[in-house]
C-alpha positions as a Markdown table, in Angstrom:
| # | Residue | x | y | z |
|---|---|---|---|---|
| 1 | Met | -8.2 | 20.5 | 5.0 |
| 2 | Pro | -7.5 | 17.7 | 7.6 |
| 3 | His | -10.0 | 17.2 | 10.4 |
| 4 | Ile | -7.3 | 17.4 | 13.0 |
| 5 | Pro | -4.1 | 19.5 | 13.1 |
| 6 | Leu | -1.3 | 17.7 | 11.2 |
| 7 | Pro | 2.2 | 18.8 | 10.2 |
| 8 | Asp | 1.9 | 20.8 | 7.0 |
| 9 | His | 5.1 | 19.3 | 5.5 |
| 10 | Leu | 3.8 | 15.7 | 5.9 |
| 11 | Pro | 0.8 | 15.0 | 3.7 |
| 12 | Gly | -1.0 | 11.7 | 3.5 |
| 13 | Ile | -0.3 | 8.8 | 5.9 |
| 14 | Thr | 3.1 | 10.2 | 7.1 |
| 15 | Gly | 1.5 | 13.1 | 8.9 |
| 16 | Leu | -1.1 | 10.8 | 10.5 |
| 17 | Leu | 1.6 | 8.4 | 11.7 |
| 18 | Glu | 3.7 | 11.3 | 13.0 |
| 19 | Tyr | 0.7 | 12.6 | 14.9 |
| 20 | Arg | 0.6 | 9.6 | 17.1 |
| 21 | Leu | 3.9 | 7.7 | 17.2 |
| 22 | Asp | 2.8 | 5.1 | 19.8 |
| 23 | Thr | 0.0 | 3.8 | 17.5 |
| 24 | Ala | 2.2 | 4.3 | 14.4 |
| 25 | Met | 5.0 | 2.0 | 15.5 |
| 26 | Pro | 3.1 | -1.3 | 15.4 |
| 27 | Ile | 1.4 | -0.4 | 12.1 |
| 28 | Arg | 4.7 | 0.6 | 10.5 |
| 29 | Asn | 6.3 | -2.6 | 11.8 |
| 30 | Leu | 3.6 | -4.8 | 10.4 |
| 31 | Thr | 3.7 | -3.0 | 7.0 |
| 32 | Gln | 7.5 | -3.4 | 6.9 |
| 33 | Ile | 7.2 | -7.2 | 7.6 |
| 34 | Leu | 4.5 | -7.7 | 5.0 |
| 35 | Leu | 5.8 | -5.5 | 2.2 |
| 36 | Arg | 9.5 | -5.7 | 2.7 |
| 37 | Gly | 10.1 | -8.9 | 4.8 |
| 38 | Glu | 11.0 | -12.3 | 3.4 |
| 39 | Ser | 8.4 | -13.6 | 1.0 |
| 40 | Thr | 8.1 | -15.7 | -2.1 |
| 41 | Leu | 6.1 | -12.8 | -3.5 |
| 42 | Thr | 8.3 | -10.0 | -4.8 |
| 43 | Gln | 8.2 | -6.6 | -3.2 |
| 44 | Gly | 6.7 | -5.3 | -6.5 |
| 45 | Glu | 4.0 | -7.9 | -6.3 |
| 46 | Arg | 3.2 | -6.9 | -2.8 |
| 47 | Glu | 3.1 | -3.3 | -3.8 |
| 48 | Leu | 0.6 | -4.3 | -6.5 |
| 49 | Ile | -1.7 | -5.7 | -3.8 |
| 50 | Ala | -1.5 | -2.4 | -1.9 |
| 51 | Thr | -2.2 | -0.5 | -5.2 |
| 52 | Val | -5.2 | -2.6 | -6.2 |
| 53 | Val | -6.8 | -2.4 | -2.8 |
| 54 | Ser | -6.2 | 1.4 | -2.5 |
| 55 | His | -7.6 | 1.9 | -6.0 |
| 56 | Gly | -10.7 | -0.1 | -5.1 |
| 57 | Asn | -11.2 | 2.0 | -2.0 |
| 58 | Gln | -10.7 | 5.2 | -4.1 |
| 59 | Cys | -7.9 | 6.4 | -1.8 |
| 60 | Arg | -6.1 | 8.7 | -4.2 |
| 61 | Phe | -3.1 | 9.3 | -1.9 |
| 62 | Cys | -2.4 | 5.6 | -1.2 |
| 63 | Thr | -3.1 | 4.5 | -4.8 |
| 64 | Thr | -0.7 | 7.1 | -6.2 |
| 65 | Ala | 2.0 | 6.4 | -3.7 |
| 66 | His | 1.9 | 2.6 | -4.1 |
| 67 | Thr | 1.6 | 2.8 | -7.8 |
| 68 | Ala | 4.9 | 4.8 | -7.8 |
| 69 | Ala | 6.6 | 2.3 | -5.6 |
| 70 | Ala | 5.3 | -0.7 | -7.7 |
| 71 | Asp | 6.5 | 1.1 | -10.9 |
| 72 | Leu | 10.0 | 1.5 | -9.4 |
| 73 | Leu | 10.2 | -2.0 | -8.2 |
| 74 | Leu | 8.8 | -3.6 | -11.4 |
| 75 | Gly | 10.8 | -1.3 | -13.7 |
| 76 | Asp | 7.8 | -0.3 | -15.7 |
| 77 | His | 4.7 | 2.0 | -15.6 |
| 78 | Thr | 2.2 | -0.3 | -17.3 |
| 79 | Thr | 1.8 | -3.2 | -15.0 |
| 80 | Ser | 0.3 | -1.2 | -12.1 |
| 81 | Glu | -2.0 | 0.6 | -14.5 |
| 82 | Ala | -3.2 | -2.7 | -15.9 |
| 83 | Val | -3.7 | -4.1 | -12.4 |
| 84 | Lys | -5.9 | -1.1 | -11.4 |
| 85 | Asn | -8.0 | -1.4 | -14.6 |
| 86 | Asp | -8.4 | -5.2 | -14.9 |
| 87 | Pro | -6.1 | -7.5 | -12.9 |
| 88 | Ser | -7.2 | -10.5 | -15.0 |
| 89 | Gln | -5.6 | -8.9 | -18.1 |
| 90 | Ala | -2.5 | -7.5 | -16.4 |
| 91 | Pro | 1.0 | -8.8 | -17.4 |
| 92 | Val | 1.5 | -10.8 | -14.2 |
| 93 | Ser | 1.5 | -14.5 | -13.5 |
| 94 | Glu | -1.8 | -16.5 | -13.3 |
| 95 | Lys | -1.1 | -17.0 | -9.5 |
| 96 | Met | -0.7 | -13.2 | -9.1 |
| 97 | Lys | -3.9 | -12.5 | -11.0 |
| 98 | Ile | -5.8 | -14.7 | -8.6 |
| 99 | Leu | -4.1 | -13.2 | -5.5 |
| 100 | Leu | -5.0 | -9.8 | -6.8 |
| 101 | Gln | -8.6 | -11.0 | -7.2 |
| 102 | Ile | -8.5 | -12.2 | -3.6 |
| 103 | Ala | -7.2 | -8.8 | -2.5 |
| 104 | Arg | -10.0 | -7.0 | -4.4 |
| 105 | Leu | -12.5 | -9.3 | -2.7 |
| 106 | Val | -11.1 | -8.6 | 0.7 |
| 107 | Gln | -11.3 | -4.9 | -0.1 |
| 108 | Gln | -15.1 | -5.3 | -0.7 |
| 109 | Ser | -15.7 | -7.7 | 2.2 |
| 110 | Gly | -13.7 | -10.5 | 3.8 |
| 111 | Lys | -16.7 | -12.7 | 3.5 |
| 112 | Lys | -16.4 | -12.5 | -0.3 |
| 113 | Val | -13.3 | -14.6 | -0.2 |
| 114 | Thr | -14.7 | -18.1 | -0.9 |
| 115 | Thr | -13.3 | -21.6 | -0.7 |
| 116 | Gly | -13.5 | -21.6 | -4.5 |
| 117 | Ile | -11.2 | -18.7 | -5.1 |
| 118 | Ile | -8.7 | -20.1 | -2.5 |
| 119 | Glu | -8.7 | -23.4 | -4.4 |
| 120 | Gln | -8.1 | -21.5 | -7.6 |
| 121 | Ala | -5.1 | -19.7 | -6.0 |
| 122 | Lys | -3.7 | -23.0 | -4.8 |
| 123 | Ala | -4.2 | -24.6 | -8.2 |
| 124 | Ala | -2.2 | -21.7 | -9.7 |
| 125 | Gly | 0.6 | -22.3 | -7.3 |
| 126 | Ala | -0.1 | -20.0 | -4.4 |
| 127 | Thr | 1.1 | -21.2 | -1.0 |
| 128 | Asp | -0.9 | -20.9 | 2.2 |
| 129 | Ile | 1.5 | -18.1 | 3.4 |
| 130 | Glu | 1.1 | -16.2 | 0.1 |
| 131 | Ile | -2.7 | -16.4 | 0.5 |
| 132 | His | -2.4 | -15.4 | 4.2 |
| 133 | Asp | -0.2 | -12.4 | 3.4 |
| 134 | Thr | -2.4 | -11.3 | 0.5 |
| 135 | Val | -5.4 | -11.2 | 2.8 |
| 136 | Leu | -3.5 | -9.4 | 5.5 |
| 137 | Ile | -1.9 | -6.8 | 3.1 |
| 138 | Ala | -5.3 | -6.1 | 1.6 |
| 139 | Ser | -6.8 | -5.7 | 5.1 |
| 140 | Leu | -4.0 | -3.5 | 6.2 |
| 141 | Phe | -4.4 | -1.2 | 3.2 |
| 142 | Cys | -8.2 | -1.0 | 3.9 |
| 143 | Leu | -7.2 | 0.4 | 7.3 |
| 144 | Tyr | -4.7 | 2.8 | 5.8 |
| 145 | Asn | -7.1 | 4.0 | 3.1 |
| 146 | Lys | -9.8 | 4.7 | 5.7 |
| 147 | Tyr | -7.3 | 6.3 | 8.0 |
| 148 | Val | -6.0 | 8.7 | 5.3 |
| 149 | Asp | -9.5 | 9.6 | 3.9 |
| 150 | Gly | -11.3 | 9.4 | 7.3 |
| 151 | Leu | -9.2 | 12.2 | 8.7 |
| 152 | Ala | -9.1 | 14.1 | 5.4 |
| 153 | Ser | -5.3 | 14.0 | 5.2 |
| 154 | Val | -3.8 | 16.3 | 2.6 |
| 155 | Thr | -3.4 | 14.6 | -0.9 |
| 156 | Pro | -0.8 | 16.3 | -3.1 |
| 157 | Thr | -1.6 | 16.7 | -6.8 |
| 158 | Asp | 2.1 | 17.1 | -7.9 |
| 159 | Pro | 3.2 | 13.8 | -9.6 |
| 160 | Ala | 6.8 | 14.7 | -8.5 |
| 161 | Phe | 5.8 | 14.3 | -4.9 |
| 162 | Tyr | 4.7 | 10.7 | -5.5 |
| 163 | Gln | 7.9 | 9.9 | -7.4 |
| 164 | Arg | 9.9 | 11.1 | -4.3 |
| 165 | Leu | 7.6 | 9.2 | -2.0 |
| 166 | Gly | 7.8 | 6.0 | -4.1 |
| 167 | Asp | 11.6 | 6.3 | -4.0 |
| 168 | Arg | 11.5 | 6.7 | -0.2 |
| 169 | Ile | 9.2 | 3.7 | 0.1 |
| 170 | Val | 11.4 | 1.5 | -2.1 |
| 171 | His | 14.7 | 2.5 | -0.6 |
| 172 | His | 13.8 | 3.1 | 3.0 |
| 173 | Gly | 10.8 | 0.9 | 3.5 |
| 174 | Tyr | 8.0 | 1.5 | 6.0 |
| 175 | Thr | 9.7 | 2.1 | 9.3 |
| 176 | Arg | 10.1 | 5.6 | 10.6 |
| 177 | Met | 13.1 | 7.4 | 9.3 |
| 178 | Pro | 15.7 | 7.6 | 12.1 |
| 179 | Gln | 16.0 | 11.4 | 11.8 |
| 180 | Gly | 12.3 | 11.9 | 11.6 |
| 181 | Tyr | 10.8 | 14.1 | 8.8 |
| 182 | Asp | 11.8 | 17.7 | 9.6 |
| 183 | His | 14.2 | 17.6 | 6.7 |
| 184 | Leu | 11.1 | 17.6 | 4.4 |
| 185 | Lys | 10.0 | 21.0 | 5.5 |
| 186 | Thr | 10.3 | 23.5 | 2.6 |
| 187 | Ser | 10.2 | 26.7 | 4.7 |
């Protein structure tokens, strides 16, 4: 049960963002820029960063939601699972393996990101902006994970919910839907 009253029809982060629209807007806008804006990292790769950080933080809602989005964007269900289990063995580029390692380090503590790992990323072809965005996405998802779990937001168990949410993330992005979310009410 959530620690504060939240809309019953909006589990997870959506209910929290709807609870306070003024604080939600800049968070949503930053997320939209980082995960859907122009980048040399694909949208699927950026969703993998969100997935690996959320998984490391043991945030079931965010892990499941971003796994679903990554799976849709990548067109498979194995890459995100491999990334969650061992990014160094995942079927992604060497550059992406190191960026995922950086994301996992940020998830533990920003101070764990060393000059050595940054040099490895650059040697693997990562640009400064890709490194920047990886660290910022990882940091943002640490915020999201703590927000969702810190207020005990509802975490659905039905896999179909996450498939619908993943589809909404992929096709609509992270900005607030223009019509709001009343259409998601089931009663």
